[in-house]
Short mmCIF file of C-alpha atoms in Angstrom, two decimals:
data_model
loop_
_atom_site.label_atom_id
_atom_site.label_comp_id
_atom_site.label_asym_id
_atom_site.label_seq_id
_atom_site.Cartn_x
_atom_site.Cartn_y
_atom_site.Cartn_z
CA UNK A 1 -37.36 -81.30 5.86
CA UNK A 2 -34.65 -79.92 8.36
CA UNK A 3 -35.65 -79.09 11.84
CA UNK A 4 -32.93 -77.87 14.69
CA UNK A 5 -32.99 -79.05 18.04
CA UNK A 6 -31.37 -77.65 20.95
CA UNK A 7 -30.58 -79.91 24.21
CA UNK A 8 -29.98 -77.10 26.91
CA UNK A 9 -28.93 -77.64 30.43
CA UNK A 10 -27.25 -75.79 33.25
CA UNK A 11 -25.39 -78.88 34.03
CA UNK A 12 -23.80 -81.56 31.52
CA UNK A 13 -26.48 -81.37 29.24
CA UNK A 14 -26.69 -85.48 29.44
CA UNK A 15 -30.28 -85.79 30.25
CA UNK A 16 -31.64 -83.51 27.90
CA UNK A 17 -29.28 -85.25 25.14
CA UNK A 18 -30.51 -88.55 25.93
CA UNK A 19 -34.21 -88.00 26.04
CA UNK A 20 -34.02 -85.94 23.11
CA UNK A 21 -32.27 -88.13 21.19
CA UNK A 22 -34.51 -90.94 22.08
CA UNK A 23 -37.53 -88.95 21.14
CA UNK A 24 -36.47 -87.52 17.80
CA UNK A 25 -34.88 -91.04 16.71
CA UNK A 26 -38.90 -92.08 16.06
CA UNK A 27 -39.13 -89.47 13.89
CA UNK A 28 -37.18 -91.19 10.99
CA UNK A 29 -38.69 -88.81 7.90
CA UNK A 30 -37.32 -85.48 9.10
CA UNK A 31 -33.33 -84.62 9.34
CA UNK A 32 -32.23 -82.93 12.71
CA UNK A 33 -29.48 -80.62 13.15
CA UNK A 34 -28.76 -81.28 17.08
CA UNK A 35 -26.90 -78.69 19.40
CA UNK A 36 -25.98 -79.61 22.64
CA UNK A 37 -25.73 -76.49 24.85
CA UNK A 38 -24.39 -77.28 28.53
CA UNK A 39 -23.69 -75.18 31.33
CA UNK A 40 -26.45 -72.47 30.40
CA UNK A 41 -26.40 -71.32 33.77
CA UNK A 42 -27.08 -67.49 33.93
CA UNK A 43 -29.82 -65.45 32.56
CA UNK A 44 -27.35 -63.65 30.26
CA UNK A 45 -26.38 -67.14 28.91
CA UNK A 46 -29.87 -67.85 28.33
CA UNK A 47 -30.29 -64.48 26.44
CA UNK A 48 -27.66 -65.68 24.28
CA UNK A 49 -29.49 -69.13 23.86
CA UNK A 50 -32.52 -67.69 22.79
CA UNK A 51 -30.70 -65.27 20.15
CA UNK A 52 -29.56 -68.76 18.96
CA UNK A 53 -32.71 -70.55 18.96
CA UNK A 54 -34.64 -67.44 16.96
CA UNK A 55 -31.46 -67.64 14.34
CA UNK A 56 -32.49 -71.08 13.88
CA UNK A 57 -35.85 -70.33 13.48
CA UNK A 58 -35.39 -67.72 10.96
CA UNK A 59 -33.04 -70.20 9.15
CA UNK A 60 -35.08 -73.41 9.31
CA UNK A 61 -39.00 -71.78 8.75
CA UNK A 62 -39.61 -73.58 11.32
CA UNK A 63 -39.21 -73.12 15.30
CA UNK A 64 -36.58 -75.56 17.01
CA UNK A 65 -37.53 -78.23 19.30
CA UNK A 66 -35.79 -77.57 22.65
CA UNK A 67 -35.24 -80.41 25.00
CA UNK A 68 -34.38 -78.22 28.45
CA UNK A 69 -33.65 -79.49 31.89
CA UNK A 70 -32.39 -76.18 33.32
CA UNK A 71 -33.59 -76.31 37.13
CA UNK A 72 -33.44 -72.08 37.71
CA UNK A 73 -36.82 -70.76 37.57
CA UNK A 74 -34.89 -67.47 36.47
CA UNK A 75 -33.18 -68.89 33.45
CA UNK A 76 -35.87 -71.32 32.38
CA UNK A 77 -38.20 -67.79 32.02
CA UNK A 78 -35.62 -66.10 29.90
CA UNK A 79 -35.29 -69.46 28.00
CA UNK A 80 -39.42 -69.62 27.36
CA UNK A 81 -39.44 -66.19 25.54
CA UNK A 82 -37.61 -68.13 22.39
CA UNK A 83 -39.39 -69.36 19.14
CA UNK A 84 -38.86 -72.59 20.12
CA UNK A 85 -41.59 -75.67 21.09
CA UNK A 86 -40.20 -76.44 24.42
CA UNK A 87 -39.99 -79.65 25.92
CA UNK A 88 -39.31 -78.92 29.62
CA UNK A 89 -38.44 -82.33 31.17
CA UNK A 90 -38.05 -81.28 34.85
CA UNK A 91 -41.31 -79.01 34.69
CA UNK A 92 -43.21 -82.26 33.40
CA UNK A 93 -42.52 -84.67 35.85
CA UNK A 94 -41.00 -82.92 38.79
CA UNK A 95 -44.11 -81.41 40.59
CA UNK A 96 -46.35 -84.83 39.78
CA UNK A 97 -43.61 -86.52 41.55
CA UNK A 98 -43.52 -84.04 44.51
CA UNK A 99 -46.74 -84.85 45.43
CA UNK A 100 -46.42 -88.92 44.99
CA UNK A 101 -43.20 -88.99 47.10
CA UNK A 102 -45.04 -86.39 49.54
CA UNK A 103 -41.58 -84.20 49.73
CA UNK A 104 -40.08 -81.25 47.85
CA UNK A 105 -37.46 -81.53 45.15
CA UNK A 106 -34.26 -79.62 46.10
CA UNK A 107 -34.21 -77.85 42.56
CA UNK A 108 -30.40 -78.07 42.39
CA UNK A 109 -28.35 -77.97 39.38
CA UNK A 110 -26.42 -81.08 37.56
CA UNK A 111 -26.78 -83.78 40.49
CA UNK A 112 -27.19 -86.71 38.23
CA UNK A 113 -23.76 -86.49 36.94
CA UNK A 114 -22.06 -85.18 40.10
CA UNK A 115 -19.69 -86.83 42.04
CA UNK A 116 -21.25 -86.24 45.04
CA UNK A 117 -24.19 -87.69 44.23
CA UNK A 118 -22.70 -90.70 42.59
CA UNK A 119 -21.63 -93.13 45.36
CA UNK A 120 -20.39 -95.57 43.23
CA UNK A 121 -18.24 -92.71 40.89
CA UNK A 122 -14.58 -94.25 42.25
CA UNK A 123 -16.01 -97.73 41.60
CA UNK A 124 -16.31 -96.48 37.60
CA UNK A 125 -12.79 -94.89 37.36
CA UNK A 126 -11.60 -97.95 39.32
CA UNK A 127 -13.36 -100.14 37.03
CA UNK A 128 -11.81 -98.22 34.00
CA UNK A 129 -8.55 -98.72 34.92
CA UNK A 130 -8.89 -102.32 35.77
CA UNK A 131 -10.42 -102.91 32.20
CA UNK A 132 -7.46 -101.18 30.53
CA UNK A 133 -4.94 -102.80 32.65
CA UNK A 134 -6.83 -106.33 31.85
CA UNK A 135 -7.69 -105.68 28.05
CA UNK A 136 -6.29 -108.40 25.27
CA UNK A 137 -5.29 -110.86 27.79
CA UNK A 138 -2.11 -108.95 28.91
CA UNK A 139 -2.81 -110.02 32.35
CA UNK A 140 -4.54 -112.93 33.90
CA UNK A 141 -3.47 -112.61 37.53
CA UNK A 142 -5.94 -110.31 38.54
CA UNK A 143 -8.98 -112.24 37.18
CA UNK A 144 -9.69 -113.07 40.91
CA UNK A 145 -10.89 -109.20 41.06
CA UNK A 146 -12.81 -109.39 37.75
CA UNK A 147 -16.94 -109.43 37.95
CA UNK A 148 -16.86 -110.46 34.42
CA UNK A 149 -14.36 -111.62 31.53
CA UNK A 150 -15.30 -111.33 27.96
CA UNK A 151 -14.26 -114.26 25.74
CA UNK A 152 -13.90 -114.40 22.15
CA UNK A 153 -11.76 -114.12 18.92
CA UNK A 154 -9.78 -111.00 18.12
CA UNK A 155 -11.46 -108.29 17.03
CA UNK A 156 -14.92 -109.03 17.93
CA UNK A 157 -15.91 -106.04 20.07
CA UNK A 158 -14.64 -107.39 23.65
CA UNK A 159 -12.24 -104.32 24.28
CA UNK A 160 -15.31 -101.49 23.55
CA UNK A 161 -18.20 -103.79 25.54
CA UNK A 162 -15.49 -104.09 28.54
CA UNK A 163 -14.78 -100.35 28.65
CA UNK A 164 -18.59 -99.53 28.42
CA UNK A 165 -19.32 -101.96 31.25
CA UNK A 166 -16.68 -100.09 33.31
CA UNK A 167 -17.56 -96.76 32.60
CA UNK A 168 -20.99 -96.65 32.91
CA UNK A 169 -21.59 -99.29 35.73
CA UNK A 170 -18.39 -99.97 37.25
CA UNK A 171 -18.19 -103.23 36.28
CA UNK A 172 -14.53 -104.85 36.40
CA UNK A 173 -14.55 -106.56 32.99
CA UNK A 174 -11.55 -108.33 31.58
CA UNK A 175 -11.10 -109.54 28.62
CA UNK A 176 -9.32 -112.33 26.79
CA UNK A 177 -8.96 -113.17 22.89
CA UNK A 178 -8.95 -116.80 22.07
CA UNK A 179 -6.52 -117.79 19.59
CA UNK A 180 -5.92 -120.62 17.58
CA UNK A 181 -3.91 -122.05 19.95
CA UNK A 182 -6.44 -122.35 22.30
CA UNK A 183 -8.93 -123.60 19.65
CA UNK A 184 -6.80 -126.64 18.61
CA UNK A 185 -6.24 -127.65 22.08
CA UNK A 186 -10.09 -127.85 22.27
CA UNK A 187 -10.01 -126.83 25.60
CA UNK A 188 -10.16 -123.35 27.93
CA UNK A 189 -6.96 -121.81 28.84
CA UNK A 190 -6.30 -122.63 32.58
CA UNK A 191 -6.50 -118.88 33.79
CA UNK A 192 -10.06 -118.93 31.99
CA UNK A 193 -11.12 -122.54 33.55
CA UNK A 194 -10.84 -121.80 36.93
CA UNK A 195 -12.80 -118.57 36.46
CA UNK A 196 -15.57 -120.29 34.46
CA UNK A 197 -18.59 -118.78 36.08
CA UNK A 198 -17.08 -115.38 35.09
CA UNK A 199 -16.86 -115.84 31.23
CA UNK A 200 -18.98 -114.73 28.72
CA UNK A 201 -18.72 -114.90 25.07
CA UNK A 202 -18.83 -112.65 22.13
CA UNK A 203 -19.16 -113.95 18.68
CA UNK A 204 -19.57 -112.05 15.19
CA UNK A 205 -20.43 -112.83 11.86
CA UNK A 206 -17.32 -114.21 9.64
CA UNK A 207 -17.98 -111.61 6.97
CA UNK A 208 -17.98 -108.98 9.35
CA UNK A 209 -15.07 -109.82 11.27
CA UNK A 210 -13.27 -110.13 7.82
CA UNK A 211 -13.72 -106.79 6.97
CA UNK A 212 -12.58 -105.33 10.59
CA UNK A 213 -9.34 -107.08 10.03
CA UNK A 214 -9.05 -106.27 6.75
CA UNK A 215 -9.04 -102.42 8.13
CA UNK A 216 -5.97 -103.67 10.45
CA UNK A 217 -4.35 -105.85 8.57
CA UNK A 218 -4.84 -105.80 4.77
CA UNK A 219 -4.33 -108.94 2.69
CA UNK A 220 -3.25 -110.90 5.51
CA UNK A 221 -4.00 -114.85 6.44
CA UNK A 222 -5.51 -113.23 9.77
CA UNK A 223 -8.01 -111.01 7.82
CA UNK A 224 -9.03 -113.97 5.37
CA UNK A 225 -12.52 -114.87 5.10
CA UNK A 226 -11.54 -118.67 5.49
CA UNK A 227 -9.61 -117.79 8.51
CA UNK A 228 -12.22 -115.92 10.07
CA UNK A 229 -15.01 -118.30 9.40
CA UNK A 230 -12.49 -121.13 10.69
CA UNK A 231 -12.12 -118.96 14.26
CA UNK A 232 -15.86 -118.23 14.52
CA UNK A 233 -16.52 -121.67 14.11
CA UNK A 234 -14.06 -123.25 16.51
CA UNK A 235 -15.00 -120.51 18.94
CA UNK A 236 -19.05 -121.04 18.92
CA UNK A 237 -18.27 -124.77 19.52
CA UNK A 238 -15.94 -123.95 22.14
CA UNK A 239 -19.26 -121.86 23.57
CA UNK A 240 -21.41 -124.70 23.63
CA UNK A 241 -19.22 -127.20 24.53
CA UNK A 242 -18.43 -125.51 27.83
CA UNK A 243 -21.41 -124.21 28.47
CA UNK A 244 -20.78 -120.55 28.22
CA UNK A 245 -23.51 -117.88 27.46
CA UNK A 246 -22.75 -115.70 24.31
CA UNK A 247 -23.92 -112.84 22.53
CA UNK A 248 -23.40 -112.09 18.45
CA UNK A 249 -22.22 -108.53 18.59
CA UNK A 250 -22.62 -108.31 15.01
CA UNK A 251 -25.53 -105.70 14.32
CA UNK A 252 -25.20 -104.45 18.30
CA UNK A 253 -24.24 -101.52 19.72
CA UNK A 254 -21.87 -101.63 22.93
CA UNK A 255 -25.16 -100.08 24.74
CA UNK A 256 -27.09 -103.23 23.54
CA UNK A 257 -24.17 -106.05 23.88
CA UNK A 258 -23.86 -104.83 27.70
CA UNK A 259 -27.55 -104.57 28.35
CA UNK A 260 -27.76 -108.31 27.11
CA UNK A 261 -24.90 -109.54 29.08
CA UNK A 262 -26.28 -108.02 32.15
CA UNK A 263 -29.45 -109.52 31.55
CA UNK A 264 -27.79 -113.05 30.89
CA UNK A 265 -25.88 -113.23 33.61
CA UNK A 266 -28.39 -111.79 35.77
CA UNK A 267 -25.75 -108.77 37.23
CA UNK A 268 -27.49 -105.98 39.12
CA UNK A 269 -26.36 -102.68 37.58
CA UNK A 270 -24.42 -100.98 40.08
CA UNK A 271 -26.87 -97.40 40.39
CA UNK A 272 -25.86 -93.94 42.36
CA UNK B 1 -37.89 -93.78 53.88
CA UNK B 2 -37.19 -96.13 51.03
CA UNK B 3 -39.01 -96.38 47.91
CA UNK B 4 -38.26 -98.68 44.92
CA UNK B 5 -37.88 -97.41 41.56
CA UNK B 6 -37.85 -99.59 38.34
CA UNK B 7 -36.68 -98.28 34.96
CA UNK B 8 -38.19 -100.56 32.32
CA UNK B 9 -38.06 -100.48 28.83
CA UNK B 10 -38.09 -102.69 25.90
CA UNK B 11 -34.75 -101.64 24.75
CA UNK B 12 -31.39 -101.21 26.44
CA UNK B 13 -33.22 -99.23 29.20
CA UNK B 14 -30.69 -96.50 29.09
CA UNK B 15 -33.00 -93.44 28.48
CA UNK B 16 -35.61 -94.44 31.05
CA UNK B 17 -32.31 -94.63 33.79
CA UNK B 18 -30.69 -91.03 32.71
CA UNK B 19 -34.17 -89.58 33.06
CA UNK B 20 -34.98 -91.63 36.42
CA UNK B 21 -31.85 -91.07 37.47
CA UNK B 22 -32.04 -87.15 37.12
CA UNK B 23 -35.52 -86.92 38.54
CA UNK B 24 -34.66 -89.27 41.35
CA UNK B 25 -31.72 -87.44 42.22
CA UNK B 26 -33.64 -83.97 43.45
CA UNK B 27 -35.13 -85.84 46.17
CA UNK B 28 -32.45 -86.11 49.28
CA UNK B 29 -34.58 -87.03 51.43
CA UNK B 30 -35.42 -90.39 50.51
CA UNK B 31 -33.59 -93.68 49.69
CA UNK B 32 -34.56 -95.42 46.05
CA UNK B 33 -33.91 -98.78 45.58
CA UNK B 34 -33.28 -98.58 41.70
CA UNK B 35 -33.82 -101.53 39.46
CA UNK B 36 -33.14 -101.70 35.80
CA UNK B 37 -35.40 -104.00 33.77
CA UNK B 38 -34.41 -103.78 30.16
CA UNK B 39 -35.50 -105.83 27.11
CA UNK B 40 -39.24 -106.43 28.65
CA UNK B 41 -40.33 -106.90 24.91
CA UNK B 42 -43.11 -109.83 25.08
CA UNK B 43 -46.55 -109.57 27.32
CA UNK B 44 -45.30 -112.37 29.07
CA UNK B 45 -42.12 -110.43 30.26
CA UNK B 46 -44.19 -107.62 31.08
CA UNK B 47 -46.58 -109.75 33.51
CA UNK B 48 -43.37 -111.07 35.16
CA UNK B 49 -42.42 -107.27 36.01
CA UNK B 50 -46.26 -106.35 37.37
CA UNK B 51 -45.17 -109.19 39.67
CA UNK B 52 -42.16 -107.95 40.66
CA UNK B 53 -43.37 -104.53 41.10
CA UNK B 54 -46.57 -105.47 42.95
CA UNK B 55 -44.10 -107.59 45.52
CA UNK B 56 -42.01 -103.92 46.09
CA UNK B 57 -44.99 -102.27 46.64
CA UNK B 58 -46.00 -104.71 49.49
CA UNK B 59 -42.58 -104.82 51.05
CA UNK B 60 -42.06 -100.94 50.79
CA UNK B 61 -45.67 -100.37 52.21
CA UNK B 62 -45.65 -97.72 49.34
CA UNK B 63 -46.02 -98.16 45.54
CA UNK B 64 -42.71 -98.05 42.99
CA UNK B 65 -42.24 -95.32 41.11
CA UNK B 66 -42.00 -96.74 37.12
CA UNK B 67 -39.63 -94.87 34.76
CA UNK B 68 -40.96 -96.52 31.26
CA UNK B 69 -39.86 -96.20 27.39
CA UNK B 70 -41.76 -99.34 26.23
CA UNK B 71 -42.96 -98.50 23.12
CA UNK B 72 -45.46 -101.70 22.50
CA UNK B 73 -48.83 -100.53 23.25
CA UNK B 74 -49.78 -104.00 24.52
CA UNK B 75 -46.75 -104.39 26.74
CA UNK B 76 -47.51 -100.72 28.03
CA UNK B 77 -51.14 -101.69 28.81
CA UNK B 78 -49.94 -105.09 30.71
CA UNK B 79 -47.18 -102.69 32.73
CA UNK B 80 -50.09 -100.41 33.84
CA UNK B 81 -51.94 -103.00 35.68
CA UNK B 82 -49.29 -103.02 38.28
CA UNK B 83 -49.55 -101.05 41.86
CA UNK B 84 -46.85 -98.58 40.55
CA UNK B 85 -46.62 -95.10 39.98
CA UNK B 86 -46.14 -94.86 36.20
CA UNK B 87 -43.86 -92.03 34.26
CA UNK B 88 -44.45 -93.04 30.95
CA UNK B 89 -41.85 -91.06 29.01
CA UNK B 90 -42.75 -91.85 25.38
CA UNK B 91 -46.49 -91.36 25.75
CA UNK B 92 -46.15 -87.86 27.40
CA UNK B 93 -43.96 -86.17 24.76
CA UNK B 94 -44.41 -88.31 21.66
CA UNK B 95 -48.13 -87.07 21.11
CA UNK B 96 -47.36 -83.38 21.24
CA UNK B 97 -43.95 -83.95 19.11
CA UNK B 98 -45.89 -85.69 16.53
CA UNK B 99 -48.31 -82.74 16.32
CA UNK B 100 -45.38 -80.27 16.46
CA UNK B 101 -43.56 -82.05 13.89
CA UNK B 102 -46.68 -82.68 11.62
CA UNK B 103 -45.34 -86.00 11.49
CA UNK B 104 -45.87 -89.91 12.57
CA UNK B 105 -43.63 -91.21 15.24
CA UNK B 106 -42.33 -94.83 13.78
CA UNK B 107 -43.28 -96.14 17.59
CA UNK B 108 -40.13 -98.64 17.02
CA UNK B 109 -38.01 -100.02 19.90
CA UNK B 110 -34.64 -99.21 21.15
CA UNK B 111 -33.61 -96.96 18.15
CA UNK B 112 -31.59 -94.37 19.76
CA UNK B 113 -29.34 -96.96 21.02
CA UNK B 114 -28.90 -99.29 18.11
CA UNK B 115 -26.17 -99.27 15.52
CA UNK B 116 -28.32 -98.31 12.68
CA UNK B 117 -29.47 -95.43 13.69
CA UNK B 118 -26.15 -93.97 15.23
CA UNK B 119 -24.28 -92.67 12.25
CA UNK B 120 -21.30 -92.62 14.06
CA UNK B 121 -21.39 -95.54 15.91
CA UNK B 122 -17.78 -96.78 13.95
CA UNK B 123 -16.23 -93.12 14.63
CA UNK B 124 -16.72 -94.14 18.56
CA UNK B 125 -15.65 -97.36 18.54
CA UNK B 126 -12.62 -96.28 16.37
CA UNK B 127 -12.04 -93.48 19.28
CA UNK B 128 -12.04 -95.95 22.04
CA UNK B 129 -9.25 -97.89 20.50
CA UNK B 130 -7.52 -94.46 19.84
CA UNK B 131 -8.05 -93.48 23.53
CA UNK B 132 -6.30 -96.83 24.44
CA UNK B 133 -3.56 -96.78 21.96
CA UNK B 134 -2.73 -93.14 22.51
CA UNK B 135 -3.04 -93.35 26.40
CA UNK B 136 -0.61 -92.25 28.89
CA UNK B 137 2.04 -90.73 26.07
CA UNK B 138 2.62 -94.11 24.58
CA UNK B 139 3.24 -93.16 21.38
CA UNK B 140 2.97 -89.67 20.05
CA UNK B 141 2.70 -90.21 16.35
CA UNK B 142 -0.61 -90.41 15.85
CA UNK B 143 -0.96 -86.99 17.43
CA UNK B 144 -2.13 -85.70 14.01
CA UNK B 145 -5.17 -87.48 13.99
CA UNK B 146 -6.55 -86.65 17.59
CA UNK B 147 -9.03 -84.42 17.96
CA UNK B 148 -7.50 -83.24 21.67
CA UNK B 149 -4.74 -83.97 23.79
CA UNK B 150 -5.14 -83.96 27.37
CA UNK B 151 -1.81 -82.99 29.47
CA UNK B 152 -1.25 -83.05 33.51
CA UNK B 153 0.43 -84.85 36.17
CA UNK B 154 0.47 -88.35 36.29
CA UNK B 155 -3.15 -89.30 37.98
CA UNK B 156 -4.99 -86.51 37.69
CA UNK B 157 -7.77 -87.84 35.58
CA UNK B 158 -6.99 -87.78 32.01
CA UNK B 159 -7.22 -91.59 31.06
CA UNK B 160 -11.10 -91.81 32.25
CA UNK B 161 -11.52 -88.24 30.51
CA UNK B 162 -10.35 -89.52 27.03
CA UNK B 163 -12.06 -92.71 27.28
CA UNK B 164 -15.86 -90.97 27.87
CA UNK B 165 -14.84 -88.43 25.14
CA UNK B 166 -14.15 -91.28 22.92
CA UNK B 167 -17.09 -93.68 23.90
CA UNK B 168 -19.60 -91.22 24.37
CA UNK B 169 -18.94 -88.78 21.52
CA UNK B 170 -16.38 -90.29 19.34
CA UNK B 171 -13.89 -87.75 20.08
CA UNK B 172 -10.19 -88.93 19.31
CA UNK B 173 -8.85 -87.90 22.67
CA UNK B 174 -4.93 -88.68 23.44
CA UNK B 175 -3.29 -88.29 27.04
CA UNK B 176 0.20 -87.24 27.81
CA UNK B 177 1.41 -87.14 31.60
CA UNK B 178 3.91 -84.44 32.04
CA UNK B 179 6.70 -85.38 34.27
CA UNK B 180 9.32 -83.59 36.43
CA UNK B 181 11.69 -83.82 32.92
CA UNK B 182 9.18 -81.50 31.49
CA UNK B 183 8.58 -79.28 34.41
CA UNK B 184 12.36 -78.64 34.77
CA UNK B 185 12.99 -78.29 31.40
CA UNK B 186 10.33 -75.39 31.65
CA UNK B 187 8.89 -76.01 28.51
CA UNK B 188 6.43 -78.40 26.12
CA UNK B 189 7.89 -81.14 24.72
CA UNK B 190 8.35 -81.11 21.16
CA UNK B 191 5.60 -83.87 20.63
CA UNK B 192 3.49 -81.33 22.12
CA UNK B 193 4.61 -78.05 20.87
CA UNK B 194 3.63 -79.27 17.08
CA UNK B 195 0.14 -79.71 18.30
CA UNK B 196 -0.61 -76.37 20.71
CA UNK B 197 -3.93 -76.05 19.50
CA UNK B 198 -5.14 -79.40 20.59
CA UNK B 199 -4.07 -79.29 24.18
CA UNK B 200 -5.89 -78.89 27.08
CA UNK B 201 -4.97 -79.16 30.65
CA UNK B 202 -6.23 -81.33 33.58
CA UNK B 203 -5.33 -80.33 37.12
CA UNK B 204 -6.19 -81.59 40.72
CA UNK B 205 -5.97 -80.28 44.08
CA UNK B 206 -2.39 -81.43 45.76
CA UNK B 207 -4.15 -83.15 48.85
CA UNK B 208 -6.57 -85.01 46.10
CA UNK B 209 -3.82 -86.27 43.85
CA UNK B 210 -1.39 -87.30 47.01
CA UNK B 211 -4.35 -89.72 48.10
CA UNK B 212 -5.09 -91.00 44.78
CA UNK B 213 -0.87 -92.15 44.37
CA UNK B 214 -0.63 -93.10 47.83
CA UNK B 215 -3.26 -96.21 46.86
CA UNK B 216 -0.82 -96.86 43.69
CA UNK B 217 2.44 -96.56 45.32
CA UNK B 218 2.24 -96.09 49.36
CA UNK B 219 4.94 -94.29 50.86
CA UNK B 220 6.72 -93.13 47.83
CA UNK B 221 8.03 -90.14 46.98
CA UNK B 222 5.67 -89.93 44.10
CA UNK B 223 2.77 -90.16 46.38
CA UNK B 224 4.26 -87.34 48.77
CA UNK B 225 2.16 -84.31 49.53
CA UNK B 226 5.37 -82.18 48.52
CA UNK B 227 5.80 -84.08 45.33
CA UNK B 228 2.18 -83.45 44.49
CA UNK B 229 2.35 -79.64 45.28
CA UNK B 230 5.24 -79.64 43.41
CA UNK B 231 4.07 -81.10 40.61
CA UNK B 232 0.65 -79.20 40.48
CA UNK B 233 2.17 -76.25 40.55
CA UNK B 234 4.83 -76.29 38.06
CA UNK B 235 1.72 -77.56 35.89
CA UNK B 236 -0.31 -75.01 36.75
CA UNK B 237 2.44 -72.41 35.77
CA UNK B 238 3.20 -74.40 32.44
CA UNK B 239 -0.47 -74.03 31.30
CA UNK B 240 -0.62 -70.24 32.38
CA UNK B 241 2.66 -69.40 30.63
CA UNK B 242 1.75 -71.44 27.47
CA UNK B 243 -1.70 -70.24 27.36
CA UNK B 244 -3.03 -74.02 27.67
CA UNK B 245 -7.06 -73.60 28.95
CA UNK B 246 -7.54 -76.30 31.68
CA UNK B 247 -9.70 -77.46 34.55
CA UNK B 248 -9.37 -78.54 37.88
CA UNK B 249 -10.53 -82.30 37.98
CA UNK B 250 -10.67 -82.46 41.68
CA UNK B 251 -14.62 -82.47 42.60
CA UNK B 252 -16.12 -83.30 39.05
CA UNK B 253 -17.12 -86.36 37.06
CA UNK B 254 -15.78 -87.62 34.19
CA UNK B 255 -18.88 -86.52 32.61
CA UNK B 256 -18.85 -83.15 33.94
CA UNK B 257 -14.85 -82.22 32.90
CA UNK B 258 -15.85 -83.79 29.43
CA UNK B 259 -18.81 -80.96 29.19
CA UNK B 260 -16.47 -78.27 30.29
CA UNK B 261 -13.59 -79.08 27.66
CA UNK B 262 -15.93 -79.32 25.01
CA UNK B 263 -17.88 -75.96 26.14
CA UNK B 264 -14.04 -74.33 26.39
CA UNK B 265 -12.54 -75.86 23.07
CA UNK B 266 -15.70 -75.14 21.27
CA UNK B 267 -16.04 -78.36 19.84
CA UNK B 268 -19.43 -79.43 19.03
CA UNK B 269 -20.18 -83.06 20.07
CA UNK B 270 -20.80 -85.64 17.17
CA UNK B 271 -24.27 -86.32 17.41
CA UNK B 272 -26.19 -89.77 16.02
#
């Protein structure tokens, strides 16, 4: 069974998309064709959307599901004329919130993802540059400014996690790959030792690690199961010995790994 | 006036946070203390949350606003005993959606941000590595594999935009800084010329560019207003002459710039 879902907004569409995806993910038996339609900010564009929705309804033989965060009433009225099942996110929650907060909503478009509303926007951009400059142990002299330093074997997921922490939360995340040298020395390199309270470990199943490394350097010792198994075991020993908290990244997304890290380290995310 | 808002989930909390932020951003007169509480996945943790919420209610003299995407009914029942104003996102929308879709919800936790549900997860991770490897014109030989190549003067916002496109949408985004050499040659470098259909321009107000560059290299010619004004003017001329679409990044966030680029290039975001 196929159903089309539209995520429609007069801004970026991120809120409609995030909520819509969450809700639709609960229906496992249905295959959805998902279409994001940001910047539907004129009645004319809304009219065009209505045509797209009605065409999808005809094609599917079922009306599409519409997740809509349009703020403007005229545009919303135009959209409402479509042959879709409307989930009007703002209409559902704003009126009761106005009553609870005893204050009127500004009904302004796209505030949530604008620079103006986002007090920490520059922190997030600076953190992205920080994460890129401090990727893969390239430098250690900026560790004084790091909020967190991710450690683990090569290719266990450190880089995307740092980038996510930086971009979403403005957290200055560096990462340092632990190598065989570090393992043989049986202790942390000095650059890490002096920032021990910022360290967080990532680990991974050796099978998964070998398959990731195989894509990068086929048939290498680096990608062999024996090597991966050795490195993972040694690094986990190191984490335990040095009392470094760690997460196994094998079955988790960067979103999940990041949320777990922040909970475990007790870092409060910087919100707008 | 201060109010506390909690974003509570038994998963990452991303959906509760995104929707909650969007809704609260509409109330400009109220200052919110925002607290994300992911992985509230046992009744005991819920009981602890209730205590935190009640303490905030007492401190603020007003009940906190609770955005909750907890799926488990027992945990939700525990939470509901708090002295907060509950916005129960799943309860509000899931039952009507079940009726519309003629299918039961799986009521499973944290699906939206899990690897299992996210068919394009590996694409996103690969795209992040691609963006990092192809940042700042470091290489051009991988442009065959790029979905998009962002061009513009140094420090106009190309890097964070590429990272965002990669991480959120699995789009392989490279970026290439146009230098004075390129401007004086009055044409595109060969590496860009052969991928003209992938190019998208970023531009920026000279004042803003000068202030960003000043932080990086104080009192340099690079950061001078005259230099910034010259580069921006030349690059915009180049965009127009070569018929390259472009966006002015000055007042927009990476979320907004990315949404605009995708709309203008007609790229459909890869959704789960």
